[in-house]
Structure formats: C-alpha cells, structure tokens
C-alpha cells in the first residue's frame, strides 16, 4: 500500500474489521494516521501532546497479538485521541491552561482504562478551550482555517474531521461536543448524564459534565459507547431500515437559527419525510426558556466552586472569559443555585415524556455554520439537553454555500441511546453526507 | 423568589465589590448583567410544588 492509500480515512468499524481479518495491521493504521497528522497538523493545530513512541509500542504489541489470533476487544488497534482534560498516565494534562496545569497524572481516567482494555491505541492529547469553557483554543477548522472548530472540544472535533484519527473523546457541559462536531462536519455523540465515568477528568461543572464522543459515523459512535459503558447495544426493531418517528423541534428554537440553517433544516426534513420518516412538529414548553437560564446559573456557580482555590492564588493567570465566569459565579446566592437545580428537575419531568414519544427529536446542532474564531459559537441549541442529561447526537447533513458543514442533532430520552442511535443511523444513511475538508 | 433583575444586579455588584474590589467589579459588569438576567428568569419561573433539587446528590465532584 502507498502512503496515500486512504487508510487514514477508514472509519473505526471499517478499520477494526480489516484488522480482524488480517487485511490491516494496527501499526500500518497508526502510521497512516501519523502521516496525515504530519500533513495537516501545521495548519489545523489539533494536538497538545502526541505520544508517537508510546502509541507505536502499543500498536506493535497489538500487531503481535493479532497475528496470534488474540484480540483485546472491539477497538483492537484503533488510534484514539483525548481532549486534554482527560488524564492519561504519564502524559501531562494542561486543560488548555498554560498558566498552570502542567503535571502528569500517574493513572488513567476510567474512560481511558476502558479504551485500553478494548485494544485502543492512545495517541495523545487534543486542544481544548481553557478548562473546557469559552476562551477559544488555537485550533483551526479543517474546512476553513479562518473559522472556529467550535469549543470547547476543539482539537477532538478538528482531528477527527481532518482524518488524523478515526475517533476522539471530548466532553460537554453545555454544548462542547455537539457544536464542534457540527462545525467540523463529524458525528458528535453525548450520551445520557452519568453513563460514561468522569473519574480522572478535570471537571467544569460536575452536575452538567458529560463525556462526549467524536467519530465519522454513527456506527462508530455506538461502538465506542458500548466500550465506554461496558454495555451491549441491543438491536432496536427500527434499526437502520424502519423509518423512525421524529419530533421536529419548533419553539423556542425555530426562529433562533441562521437563515441558512433554517433553509437547510427544511430541506432535510422534507427529504426524511420523503423516505418515510413520520415527522411531527414539537413545540417545547415554556419552561425551556427558564432551563436555558438555569443551565448558565448552575454552570457558573459550579465553575466558581471548582476553581475557588486556584483562583484565589492565581486569578490573573486565567484567560478573560473563564475568569469572569468564576468571579461572577462566586457571587451567586445559594438559594438561586438551588432553585436553578429545581428548574432542571422540573424541566426534565416535563421534557422526558415528550422525548419518549419519538425515536428522536430533530433540530439544528448549532445556529449555523462555524463563525469566525473570536468565539467558539453559540451553545444554546445544545443547552437544554445537557441540562436534563438527555442523549444527543450531531450528524453532518450538508454544506452551506460557503463550503462549511452544517449539522443537525437528534435527541433521545435519557437512557434511550439504543433507540436514538438507530434513528441516527437511519438519518445518516438517507442523507448520505460524504464530503471531506481539504487535504484529506 | 420575587426579586427584580435590578435588585439582583445590585446584590451581585455588592458581592463582587466585597470579594474582588471596585475596579474588578467594573470589569465584570457585562458578565454580571448577563447573570442578573438569568437569575431573574430563574427566580420568577413558577415551579411545581415540592420540586426537589436534582443532579446534586449523585455526582462526582472533583472527579
């Protein structure tokens, strides 16, 4: 095979299948990914730490095991990158905060342990906004270098989009997985709150933090979800072939999207209906507006709590947006924080029965295509679902006139990942998004 | 919780001055203004009776 044989473009499922049959070795796959990193990293800047030596050693061991018919699990030989708030034993965790965090943990996060146990090759750490909040990372969008890849999981989304790796882990407190996935034209999956362990991951706001997955296909997202939760996704009766029942989210989001996104949603909705999807408009109840406010209140209060000691000693080393969030959050009276949590609970009680009526609910994953890099974009389209801990998956569904990807999100009821992923696979298959950014 | 946005903003500014000083409170004005609006929304949204706080007893603080 040549250096440009497209191995680095394989999905995780495809690569894993070839490794199982002996048609591809973990070392060959890793070397193809490293060559792609060498080609694209100078422009994109997705990585903080690239552990070439450690990854190659692991891949050689996995090669040897595969030749003897031994496979550790579903991810045997698959390279993976991790957002740099997730601890890897022996590699520094910076959390995107060059002013402070620069120590190397002595043990893996639980999610990393699970990846390794399933045979993944841990390749390194990916860029994040400072402490996974709002100050943009230096990473650039592979589709257009003058646009943001989104945040806070900027490097995770960009690396998967640029075909440097087939999959990456990120996180989402409000919109840090779905939004960058949409901006970068990849799949971004945030399972239900608590379904993937956050042990060994630097927190943003503990009652909102989720682990997120970046892949290029819905099937890959399901495979990683199974590994990380030690679950076996059951085949849903509607999996991929039976048209799903979809709730098309209207108020209060119908008018918030950019015109290009509104037009795109209308086109996709019509196409899905043409393929047989049973689509029903779903206006969300008024409490969703309060939920959006509650999510901000809870996040800022918990950010302030998480950072209280570090801020007391090093306030001037924080970047502006997170510093403002910490300090404003520290001023929130306790009764308001508790009432915000009550609103989340009340909203969950109202919204979950609505979500349960559908295989998935559909709405934009972001207001429009990726904006300029001064911000990481507006997370409000993702916020209510983070706020109630519901699973969400962003699927790339087209390109805007300027060549930037557009992504829609599907939302399910908490705990209903199997049903949601089946609907997402159906949508993915009918839309057929196969475009790639330059240089892949 | 019947507090107006203006009252909430005054509370936030007073707390910020005590904790971070007048100069820094001035720099925080845009953030405090946004936060006051969200807190006012939280304060004035009616809740069903006996709604318990959630997401606070099954989490991994500091994880």
Tab-separated table of C-alpha atoms in Angstrom:
chain	number	residue	atom	x	y	z
A	1	UNK	CA	0.000	0.000	0.000
A	2	UNK	CA	1.188	3.524	-0.731
A	3	UNK	CA	1.282	6.404	1.719
A	4	UNK	CA	-1.858	7.829	0.138
A	5	UNK	CA	-3.965	4.712	0.064
A	6	UNK	CA	-6.711	6.213	2.186
A	7	UNK	CA	-6.184	4.065	5.258
A	8	UNK	CA	-6.391	7.155	7.453
A	9	UNK	CA	-9.870	7.797	6.081
A	10	UNK	CA	-11.290	4.482	7.301
A	11	UNK	CA	-13.965	4.591	9.953
A	12	UNK	CA	-13.231	2.804	13.216
A	13	UNK	CA	-15.645	-0.004	12.357
A	14	UNK	CA	-14.091	-0.476	8.909
A	15	UNK	CA	-10.534	-0.398	10.250
A	16	UNK	CA	-11.401	-2.789	13.061
A	17	UNK	CA	-12.977	-5.201	10.616
A	18	UNK	CA	-9.841	-5.197	8.433
A	19	UNK	CA	-7.622	-5.746	11.469
A	20	UNK	CA	-9.731	-8.752	12.499
A	21	UNK	CA	-9.360	-10.351	9.095
A	22	UNK	CA	-5.628	-9.635	8.902
A	23	UNK	CA	-6.046	-7.255	5.961
A	24	UNK	CA	-4.708	-4.357	8.016
A	25	UNK	CA	-2.272	-4.193	10.914
A	26	UNK	CA	-2.501	-1.773	13.849
A	27	UNK	CA	0.980	-0.430	13.023
A	28	UNK	CA	0.035	0.251	9.397
A	29	UNK	CA	-3.119	2.044	10.518
A	30	UNK	CA	-1.262	4.104	13.114
A	31	UNK	CA	1.476	5.054	10.665
A	32	UNK	CA	-1.144	6.208	8.153
A	33	UNK	CA	-2.746	8.378	10.849
A	34	UNK	CA	0.653	9.805	11.835
A	35	UNK	CA	1.405	10.711	8.211
A	36	UNK	CA	-1.932	12.510	7.991
A	37	UNK	CA	-1.152	14.337	11.227
A	38	UNK	CA	2.181	15.410	9.776
A	39	UNK	CA	0.392	16.725	6.688
A	40	UNK	CA	-2.433	18.621	8.391
A	41	UNK	CA	-1.278	19.495	11.903
A	42	UNK	CA	0.789	22.554	10.885
A	43	UNK	CA	-2.428	24.184	9.620
A	44	UNK	CA	-5.021	22.769	11.989
A	45	UNK	CA	-3.182	22.642	15.316
A	46	UNK	CA	-5.365	19.998	16.935
A	47	UNK	CA	-2.790	18.403	19.245
A	48	UNK	CA	-1.223	19.361	22.557
A	49	UNK	CA	0.765	16.165	23.125
A	50	UNK	CA	1.406	13.492	20.533
A	51	UNK	CA	2.782	10.275	22.039
A	52	UNK	CA	4.278	8.725	18.892
A	53	UNK	CA	6.648	6.453	20.786
A	54	UNK	CA	4.107	5.100	23.234
A	55	UNK	CA	1.472	4.643	20.553
A	56	UNK	CA	3.861	2.775	18.247
A	57	UNK	CA	4.924	0.474	21.088
A	58	UNK	CA	1.282	-0.304	21.824
A	59	UNK	CA	0.475	-0.839	18.142
A	60	UNK	CA	3.397	-3.278	17.761
A	61	UNK	CA	2.132	-5.309	20.748
A	62	UNK	CA	-1.363	-5.324	19.295
A	63	UNK	CA	0.078	-6.369	15.927
A	64	UNK	CA	1.776	-9.308	17.523
A	65	UNK	CA	-1.365	-10.313	19.409
A	66	UNK	CA	-3.467	-10.055	16.238
A	67	UNK	CA	-1.037	-12.313	14.365
A	68	UNK	CA	-1.614	-14.902	17.087
A	69	UNK	CA	-5.366	-14.519	16.830
A	70	UNK	CA	-5.730	-12.589	20.062
A	71	UNK	CA	-7.934	-9.508	20.054
A	72	UNK	CA	-8.449	-7.450	23.194
A	73	UNK	CA	-11.825	-6.063	22.170
A	74	UNK	CA	-13.814	-4.037	19.698
A	75	UNK	CA	-11.151	-1.321	19.408
A	76	UNK	CA	-8.135	-3.570	18.835
A	77	UNK	CA	-5.595	-1.367	17.041
A	78	UNK	CA	-7.811	1.727	16.656
A	79	UNK	CA	-5.977	5.035	17.330
A	80	UNK	CA	-7.812	7.445	19.628
A	81	UNK	CA	-7.109	10.989	20.818
A	82	UNK	CA	-8.327	12.521	24.054
A	83	UNK	CA	-9.340	16.037	24.996
A	84	UNK	CA	-6.661	17.457	27.232
A	85	UNK	CA	-8.786	17.437	30.374
A	86	UNK	CA	-8.771	13.616	30.415
A	87	UNK	CA	-5.937	12.026	32.345
A	88	UNK	CA	-3.543	9.612	30.659
A	89	UNK	CA	-0.943	8.080	32.957
A	90	UNK	CA	2.450	9.622	32.308
A	91	UNK	CA	1.296	12.382	29.923
A	92	UNK	CA	0.780	15.930	31.156
A	93	UNK	CA	-2.750	17.296	31.418
A	94	UNK	CA	-2.782	21.012	30.614
A	95	UNK	CA	-6.552	21.608	30.364
A	96	UNK	CA	-5.647	24.258	27.798
A	97	UNK	CA	-4.375	26.425	30.639
A	98	UNK	CA	-0.739	27.055	30.011
A	99	UNK	CA	-0.549	29.258	33.096
A	100	UNK	CA	-0.934	26.380	35.493
A	101	UNK	CA	-1.882	22.801	34.860
A	102	UNK	CA	1.235	21.016	33.756
A	103	UNK	CA	1.517	17.884	35.820
A	104	UNK	CA	1.462	14.328	34.606
A	105	UNK	CA	-1.074	12.083	36.382
A	106	UNK	CA	0.077	8.642	37.469
A	107	UNK	CA	-3.072	6.828	36.415
A	108	UNK	CA	-5.515	6.770	33.542
A	109	UNK	CA	-9.044	8.122	33.692
A	110	UNK	CA	-11.595	5.316	33.894
A	111	UNK	CA	-12.672	6.004	30.309
A	112	UNK	CA	-9.061	5.584	29.171
A	113	UNK	CA	-8.790	2.308	31.070
A	114	UNK	CA	-11.834	1.060	29.181
A	115	UNK	CA	-10.413	2.161	25.834
A	116	UNK	CA	-7.112	0.421	26.508
A	117	UNK	CA	-8.873	-2.738	27.683
A	118	UNK	CA	-10.754	-2.825	24.367
A	119	UNK	CA	-7.481	-2.534	22.435
A	120	UNK	CA	-7.417	1.169	21.553
A	121	UNK	CA	-4.095	2.860	20.781
A	122	UNK	CA	-3.968	6.055	22.861
A	123	UNK	CA	-2.244	8.571	20.619
A	124	UNK	CA	-2.236	11.725	22.711
A	125	UNK	CA	-3.975	14.848	23.960
A	126	UNK	CA	-6.093	17.257	21.944
A	127	UNK	CA	-6.592	21.005	22.293
A	128	UNK	CA	-9.341	22.411	24.486
A	129	UNK	CA	-10.565	25.830	25.452
A	130	UNK	CA	-9.068	26.820	28.795
A	131	UNK	CA	-10.512	24.458	31.420
A	132	UNK	CA	-13.101	23.417	28.819
A	133	UNK	CA	-15.027	26.687	28.951
A	134	UNK	CA	-15.321	29.599	26.498
A	135	UNK	CA	-11.906	31.129	25.742
A	136	UNK	CA	-11.135	29.735	22.266
A	137	UNK	CA	-8.352	27.219	21.712
A	138	UNK	CA	-5.773	27.894	18.994
A	139	UNK	CA	-7.078	25.034	16.812
A	140	UNK	CA	-8.410	25.962	13.370
A	141	UNK	CA	-11.324	24.486	11.468
A	142	UNK	CA	-10.062	21.969	8.858
A	143	UNK	CA	-12.756	23.069	6.415
A	144	UNK	CA	-11.687	26.710	6.518
A	145	UNK	CA	-8.755	27.807	8.588
A	146	UNK	CA	-10.277	31.240	9.241
A	147	UNK	CA	-13.220	29.700	11.131
A	148	UNK	CA	-13.514	28.255	14.611
A	149	UNK	CA	-13.749	24.486	15.019
A	150	UNK	CA	-16.063	25.267	17.936
A	151	UNK	CA	-15.371	24.531	21.544
A	152	UNK	CA	-14.539	23.535	23.981
A	153	UNK	CA	-13.572	20.160	22.426
A	154	UNK	CA	-11.856	21.952	19.545
A	155	UNK	CA	-8.953	19.570	18.922
A	156	UNK	CA	-11.121	16.454	19.199
A	157	UNK	CA	-13.530	17.644	16.506
A	158	UNK	CA	-10.820	19.021	14.224
A	159	UNK	CA	-8.596	15.935	14.413
A	160	UNK	CA	-11.442	13.583	13.501
A	161	UNK	CA	-12.612	15.893	10.704
A	162	UNK	CA	-9.090	16.151	9.261
A	163	UNK	CA	-8.861	12.333	9.222
A	164	UNK	CA	-5.927	12.366	11.634
A	165	UNK	CA	-7.680	9.770	13.801
A	166	UNK	CA	-10.950	7.879	13.423
A	167	UNK	CA	-12.255	8.842	16.867
A	168	UNK	CA	-11.644	11.112	19.823
A	169	UNK	CA	-13.054	11.713	23.258
A	170	UNK	CA	-14.206	15.149	24.347
A	171	UNK	CA	-16.650	16.475	26.877
A	172	UNK	CA	-19.809	18.527	27.041
A	173	UNK	CA	-21.017	20.717	29.873
A	174	UNK	CA	-23.393	22.823	27.765
A	175	UNK	CA	-22.555	22.355	24.068
A	176	UNK	CA	-18.901	21.352	23.824
A	177	UNK	CA	-19.389	18.147	21.822
A	178	UNK	CA	-22.425	18.742	19.610
A	179	UNK	CA	-21.414	22.226	18.466
A	180	UNK	CA	-17.812	21.494	17.393
A	181	UNK	CA	-18.974	18.285	15.729
A	182	UNK	CA	-21.449	20.281	13.651
A	183	UNK	CA	-18.891	22.968	12.788
A	184	UNK	CA	-16.363	20.334	11.695
A	185	UNK	CA	-18.697	18.008	9.782
A	186	UNK	CA	-18.332	14.935	12.006
A	187	UNK	CA	-20.559	12.891	14.284
A	188	UNK	CA	-20.657	14.104	17.895
A	189	UNK	CA	-22.391	11.939	20.480
A	190	UNK	CA	-23.127	12.949	24.057
A	191	UNK	CA	-24.769	10.047	25.880
A	192	UNK	CA	-27.002	10.413	28.939
A	193	UNK	CA	-25.648	12.106	32.042
A	194	UNK	CA	-23.600	9.690	34.115
A	195	UNK	CA	-23.477	6.933	31.503
A	196	UNK	CA	-19.706	7.296	30.967
A	197	UNK	CA	-17.478	7.710	34.010
A	198	UNK	CA	-15.920	11.132	34.572
A	199	UNK	CA	-13.380	9.817	37.068
A	200	UNK	CA	-9.993	11.166	36.052
A	201	UNK	CA	-11.399	14.067	34.033
A	202	UNK	CA	-10.944	17.680	35.152
A	203	UNK	CA	-14.452	18.975	35.912
A	204	UNK	CA	-16.083	22.125	34.592
A	205	UNK	CA	-19.429	21.923	36.385
A	206	UNK	CA	-19.971	18.496	37.877
A	207	UNK	CA	-23.742	18.308	37.680
A	208	UNK	CA	-23.646	19.133	33.954
A	209	UNK	CA	-20.449	17.472	32.748
A	210	UNK	CA	-20.716	14.633	30.224
A	211	UNK	CA	-18.102	12.677	28.275
A	212	UNK	CA	-18.567	13.166	24.521
A	213	UNK	CA	-17.505	11.104	21.503
A	214	UNK	CA	-16.311	12.306	18.102
A	215	UNK	CA	-16.408	9.874	15.195
A	216	UNK	CA	-17.089	9.937	11.475
A	217	UNK	CA	-20.060	7.558	11.531
A	218	UNK	CA	-22.956	6.817	13.845
A	219	UNK	CA	-21.928	3.149	13.932
A	220	UNK	CA	-18.521	4.178	15.288
A	221	UNK	CA	-20.191	6.277	17.977
A	222	UNK	CA	-22.254	3.257	19.002
A	223	UNK	CA	-19.170	1.050	19.147
A	224	UNK	CA	-17.305	3.485	21.396
A	225	UNK	CA	-20.386	3.960	23.572
A	226	UNK	CA	-20.598	0.201	24.099
A	227	UNK	CA	-16.932	0.053	25.080
A	228	UNK	CA	-17.078	3.026	27.426
A	229	UNK	CA	-20.225	1.917	29.194
A	230	UNK	CA	-19.480	-1.799	29.101
A	231	UNK	CA	-22.908	-2.234	27.559
A	232	UNK	CA	-24.103	-4.158	24.574
A	233	UNK	CA	-26.326	-2.093	22.361
A	234	UNK	CA	-29.369	-4.133	21.560
A	235	UNK	CA	-30.649	-4.127	18.038
A	236	UNK	CA	-33.653	-1.856	18.075
A	237	UNK	CA	-36.590	-3.112	15.972
A	238	UNK	CA	-36.280	0.005	13.816
A	239	UNK	CA	-32.509	-0.155	13.396
A	240	UNK	CA	-31.479	1.466	10.112
A	241	UNK	CA	-34.263	0.063	7.990
A	242	UNK	CA	-37.544	1.047	9.631
A	243	UNK	CA	-38.334	4.737	9.252
A	244	UNK	CA	-38.255	6.440	12.644
A	245	UNK	CA	-40.826	8.653	14.277
A	246	UNK	CA	-39.228	12.081	14.572
A	247	UNK	CA	-40.263	15.129	16.568
A	248	UNK	CA	-39.291	18.272	14.675
A	249	UNK	CA	-38.448	20.798	17.392
A	250	UNK	CA	-40.139	24.149	16.820
A	251	UNK	CA	-40.483	26.760	19.573
A	252	UNK	CA	-38.402	28.218	21.091
A	253	UNK	CA	-35.623	27.305	18.642
A	254	UNK	CA	-37.327	27.578	15.246
A	255	UNK	CA	-36.506	31.285	14.889
A	256	UNK	CA	-33.096	31.262	16.582
A	257	UNK	CA	-31.175	29.597	13.769
A	258	UNK	CA	-29.480	31.494	10.942
A	259	UNK	CA	-31.488	31.673	7.685
A	260	UNK	CA	-29.057	29.233	6.028
A	261	UNK	CA	-29.687	26.719	8.794
A	262	UNK	CA	-33.452	27.220	8.716
A	263	UNK	CA	-33.474	26.568	4.971
A	264	UNK	CA	-31.229	23.541	5.422
A	265	UNK	CA	-33.448	22.064	8.128
A	266	UNK	CA	-36.476	22.456	5.888
A	267	UNK	CA	-34.709	20.632	3.044
A	268	UNK	CA	-33.543	17.772	5.262
A	269	UNK	CA	-36.905	17.455	6.977
A	270	UNK	CA	-38.602	17.178	3.576
A	271	UNK	CA	-36.078	14.581	2.390
A	272	UNK	CA	-36.516	12.476	5.518
A	273	UNK	CA	-40.288	12.632	5.196
A	274	UNK	CA	-39.893	11.552	1.563
A	275	UNK	CA	-38.027	8.481	2.770
A	276	UNK	CA	-40.891	7.612	5.067
A	277	UNK	CA	-39.982	9.198	8.390
A	278	UNK	CA	-43.057	10.041	10.409
A	279	UNK	CA	-42.402	13.644	11.373
A	280	UNK	CA	-44.459	15.665	13.801
A	281	UNK	CA	-43.770	19.228	14.920
A	282	UNK	CA	-42.896	19.505	18.596
A	283	UNK	CA	-43.062	22.906	20.264
A	284	UNK	CA	-41.231	22.793	23.569
A	285	UNK	CA	-42.954	24.055	26.708
A	286	UNK	CA	-42.237	27.461	28.188
A	287	UNK	CA	-40.059	26.035	30.962
A	288	UNK	CA	-37.299	25.510	28.379
A	289	UNK	CA	-36.541	29.252	28.473
A	290	UNK	CA	-36.031	29.004	32.234
A	291	UNK	CA	-33.970	25.848	31.704
A	292	UNK	CA	-31.556	27.777	29.479
A	293	UNK	CA	-31.083	30.342	32.252
A	294	UNK	CA	-30.788	27.624	34.893
A	295	UNK	CA	-28.018	25.883	32.979
A	296	UNK	CA	-25.949	29.081	32.919
A	297	UNK	CA	-26.546	29.722	36.622
A	298	UNK	CA	-25.592	26.173	37.596
A	299	UNK	CA	-22.541	26.151	35.350
A	300	UNK	CA	-21.154	29.435	36.620
A	301	UNK	CA	-21.787	28.568	40.278
A	302	UNK	CA	-20.089	25.180	39.902
A	303	UNK	CA	-17.192	26.619	37.873
A	304	UNK	CA	-16.640	29.047	40.735
A	305	UNK	CA	-16.693	26.217	43.257
A	306	UNK	CA	-14.319	24.021	41.253
A	307	UNK	CA	-11.816	26.857	40.783
A	308	UNK	CA	-12.129	28.609	44.155
A	309	UNK	CA	-8.689	27.657	45.476
A	310	UNK	CA	-6.815	28.001	42.198
A	311	UNK	CA	-8.479	31.340	41.503
A	312	UNK	CA	-7.630	32.640	44.960
A	313	UNK	CA	-3.953	32.033	44.257
A	314	UNK	CA	-3.687	32.723	40.524
A	315	UNK	CA	-6.618	34.892	39.392
A	316	UNK	CA	-4.552	36.880	36.937
A	317	UNK	CA	-3.364	33.763	35.106
A	318	UNK	CA	-6.855	32.850	33.863
A	319	UNK	CA	-7.999	33.917	30.423
A	320	UNK	CA	-10.770	36.552	30.421
A	321	UNK	CA	-13.954	34.544	29.832
A	322	UNK	CA	-13.351	31.805	32.365
A	323	UNK	CA	-12.095	34.325	34.913
A	324	UNK	CA	-15.304	36.336	34.524
A	325	UNK	CA	-17.398	33.172	34.860
A	326	UNK	CA	-15.560	32.150	38.034
A	327	UNK	CA	-15.896	35.568	39.630
A	328	UNK	CA	-19.495	36.185	38.602
A	329	UNK	CA	-20.364	32.632	39.637
A	330	UNK	CA	-18.833	33.215	43.055
A	331	UNK	CA	-21.395	35.992	43.599
A	332	UNK	CA	-24.463	33.782	43.046
A	333	UNK	CA	-26.529	33.448	46.242
A	334	UNK	CA	-27.049	29.818	47.239
A	335	UNK	CA	-30.887	29.882	47.015
A	336	UNK	CA	-30.632	30.845	43.338
A	337	UNK	CA	-28.299	27.942	42.615
A	338	UNK	CA	-30.673	25.526	44.331
A	339	UNK	CA	-33.682	26.943	42.521
A	340	UNK	CA	-31.836	26.569	39.210
A	341	UNK	CA	-31.343	22.883	40.045
A	342	UNK	CA	-35.055	22.624	40.849
A	343	UNK	CA	-35.869	24.102	37.445
A	344	UNK	CA	-33.672	21.476	35.805
A	345	UNK	CA	-35.579	18.755	37.615
A	346	UNK	CA	-38.956	20.245	36.758
A	347	UNK	CA	-37.942	20.650	33.111
A	348	UNK	CA	-36.754	17.065	32.989
A	349	UNK	CA	-40.111	15.879	34.323
A	350	UNK	CA	-41.881	17.769	31.552
A	351	UNK	CA	-39.490	17.070	28.674
A	352	UNK	CA	-38.744	13.371	29.138
A	353	UNK	CA	-42.322	12.228	28.362
A	354	UNK	CA	-42.202	14.363	25.208
A	355	UNK	CA	-38.903	12.803	24.136
A	356	UNK	CA	-40.232	9.318	24.855
A	357	UNK	CA	-42.987	9.794	22.265
A	358	UNK	CA	-40.396	9.785	19.483
A	359	UNK	CA	-37.464	7.705	18.303
A	360	UNK	CA	-35.601	11.017	18.152
A	361	UNK	CA	-36.253	14.735	18.125
A	362	UNK	CA	-34.599	16.798	15.397
A	363	UNK	CA	-33.245	20.340	15.436
A	364	UNK	CA	-30.090	22.210	14.414
A	365	UNK	CA	-26.954	21.288	16.356
A	366	UNK	CA	-25.848	24.910	16.091
A	367	UNK	CA	-27.292	28.184	14.851
A	368	UNK	CA	-25.429	27.904	11.554
A	369	UNK	CA	-22.002	27.110	10.126
A	370	UNK	CA	-18.806	27.820	12.063
A	371	UNK	CA	-18.324	31.518	12.867
A	372	UNK	CA	-15.012	33.407	12.998
A	373	UNK	CA	-12.506	32.301	15.627
A	374	UNK	CA	-13.193	35.122	18.089
A	375	UNK	CA	-15.765	32.849	19.743
A	376	UNK	CA	-16.496	29.134	19.898
A	377	UNK	CA	-20.106	29.672	18.773
A	378	UNK	CA	-23.482	29.697	20.498
A	379	UNK	CA	-24.183	26.603	22.655
A	380	UNK	CA	-27.845	27.401	23.348
A	381	UNK	CA	-29.140	24.773	20.890
A	382	UNK	CA	-27.455	22.096	22.995
A	383	UNK	CA	-28.021	23.578	26.444
A	384	UNK	CA	-31.497	22.236	27.314
A	385	UNK	CA	-30.484	18.659	26.562
A	386	UNK	CA	-27.300	18.946	28.596
A	387	UNK	CA	-29.456	20.499	31.291
A	388	UNK	CA	-31.711	17.449	31.588
A	389	UNK	CA	-28.971	14.901	30.868
A	390	UNK	CA	-30.571	13.608	27.665
A	391	UNK	CA	-28.522	11.892	24.947
A	392	UNK	CA	-27.828	13.928	21.806
A	393	UNK	CA	-26.052	13.129	18.588
A	394	UNK	CA	-24.931	15.595	15.906
A	395	UNK	CA	-24.902	14.270	12.363
A	396	UNK	CA	-23.378	16.158	9.417
A	397	UNK	CA	-26.124	16.754	6.877
A	398	UNK	CA	-24.780	19.138	4.249
A	399	UNK	CA	-22.634	22.077	3.257
A	400	UNK	CA	-23.532	25.745	3.253
A	401	UNK	CA	-22.870	27.842	0.151
A	402	UNK	CA	-19.504	28.883	1.607
A	403	UNK	CA	-18.407	25.245	1.833
A	404	UNK	CA	-18.735	24.923	5.596
A	405	UNK	CA	-20.533	21.919	7.068
A	406	UNK	CA	-23.981	22.075	8.607
A	407	UNK	CA	-25.069	19.634	11.268
A	408	UNK	CA	-28.373	18.644	12.782
A	409	UNK	CA	-28.849	16.999	16.138
A	410	UNK	CA	-31.087	14.165	17.210
A	411	UNK	CA	-32.148	13.967	20.847
A	412	UNK	CA	-33.477	10.996	22.780
A	413	UNK	CA	-34.910	10.343	26.207
A	414	UNK	CA	-32.346	9.732	28.981
A	415	UNK	CA	-31.204	6.119	28.842
A	416	UNK	CA	-32.637	5.563	25.355
A	417	UNK	CA	-29.319	5.502	23.494
A	418	UNK	CA	-30.150	2.357	21.530
A	419	UNK	CA	-33.309	3.875	20.101
A	420	UNK	CA	-31.588	7.205	19.410
A	421	UNK	CA	-28.610	5.645	17.643
A	422	UNK	CA	-30.905	3.521	15.481
A	423	UNK	CA	-32.737	6.657	14.362
A	424	UNK	CA	-29.439	8.455	13.780
A	425	UNK	CA	-28.150	5.612	11.612
A	426	UNK	CA	-31.353	5.758	9.581
A	427	UNK	CA	-30.978	9.513	9.073
A	428	UNK	CA	-27.267	9.199	8.265
A	429	UNK	CA	-27.979	6.547	5.635
A	430	UNK	CA	-30.724	8.602	3.955
A	431	UNK	CA	-28.808	11.895	3.906
A	432	UNK	CA	-25.524	10.363	2.785
A	433	UNK	CA	-23.030	13.097	3.743
A	434	UNK	CA	-19.661	12.089	2.245
A	435	UNK	CA	-17.895	15.434	1.743
A	436	UNK	CA	-14.482	15.937	3.288
A	437	UNK	CA	-12.430	19.001	4.166
A	438	UNK	CA	-9.424	19.979	2.014
A	439	UNK	CA	-6.283	17.900	2.382
A	440	UNK	CA	-7.761	14.588	3.402
B	1	UNK	CA	-38.302	34.353	44.994
B	2	UNK	CA	-39.686	37.707	43.933
B	3	UNK	CA	-36.654	39.801	43.073
B	4	UNK	CA	-36.336	42.027	40.045
B	5	UNK	CA	-33.399	41.945	37.682
B	6	UNK	CA	-32.303	45.346	39.007
B	7	UNK	CA	-32.351	44.157	42.616
B	8	UNK	CA	-30.448	41.015	41.716
B	9	UNK	CA	-27.850	43.026	39.806
B	10	UNK	CA	-27.371	45.290	42.833
B	11	UNK	CA	-26.803	42.220	45.038
B	12	UNK	CA	-24.297	40.778	42.574
B	13	UNK	CA	-22.394	44.054	42.275
B	14	UNK	CA	-22.249	44.497	46.043
B	15	UNK	CA	-20.946	40.959	46.477
B	16	UNK	CA	-18.396	41.427	43.701
B	17	UNK	CA	-17.108	44.670	45.247
B	18	UNK	CA	-16.617	42.932	48.587
B	19	UNK	CA	-14.836	39.966	47.041
B	20	UNK	CA	-12.902	41.464	44.154
B	21	UNK	CA	-12.861	45.250	44.646
B	22	UNK	CA	-14.424	48.110	42.721
B	23	UNK	CA	-12.085	48.059	39.729
B	24	UNK	CA	-12.614	44.376	39.042
B	25	UNK	CA	-16.373	44.744	39.601
B	26	UNK	CA	-16.398	47.335	36.843
B	27	UNK	CA	-14.625	44.909	34.535
B	28	UNK	CA	-17.166	42.244	35.437
B	29	UNK	CA	-20.153	44.438	34.575
B	30	UNK	CA	-21.054	42.661	31.298
B	31	UNK	CA	-20.891	39.219	32.943
B	32	UNK	CA	-22.885	40.362	35.966
B	33	UNK	CA	-25.518	41.882	33.718
B	34	UNK	CA	-25.981	38.628	31.805
B	35	UNK	CA	-26.046	36.678	35.046
B	36	UNK	CA	-28.637	39.006	36.600
B	37	UNK	CA	-30.962	38.356	33.673
B	38	UNK	CA	-30.582	34.596	34.059
B	39	UNK	CA	-31.054	34.764	37.826
B	40	UNK	CA	-34.197	36.868	37.380
B	41	UNK	CA	-35.533	34.247	34.983
B	42	UNK	CA	-34.742	31.517	37.497
B	43	UNK	CA	-36.319	33.494	40.336
B	44	UNK	CA	-39.595	34.213	38.553
B	45	UNK	CA	-40.267	30.854	36.907
B	46	UNK	CA	-43.051	29.036	38.720
B	47	UNK	CA	-42.216	25.537	39.912
B	48	UNK	CA	-44.477	22.588	40.601
B	49	UNK	CA	-44.992	22.082	44.349
B	50	UNK	CA	-42.367	20.086	46.217
B	51	UNK	CA	-39.797	20.117	43.436
B	52	UNK	CA	-36.548	18.776	44.833
B	53	UNK	CA	-33.102	19.870	43.769
B	54	UNK	CA	-31.552	17.328	41.463
B	55	UNK	CA	-28.214	16.489	39.925
B	56	UNK	CA	-26.566	17.300	43.213
B	57	UNK	CA	-26.569	14.037	45.114
B	58	UNK	CA	-25.363	11.534	42.533
B	59	UNK	CA	-22.395	13.290	41.074
B	60	UNK	CA	-18.632	13.082	41.228
B	61	UNK	CA	-17.455	16.467	42.494
B	62	UNK	CA	-13.789	16.854	41.858
B	63	UNK	CA	-13.657	13.748	39.708
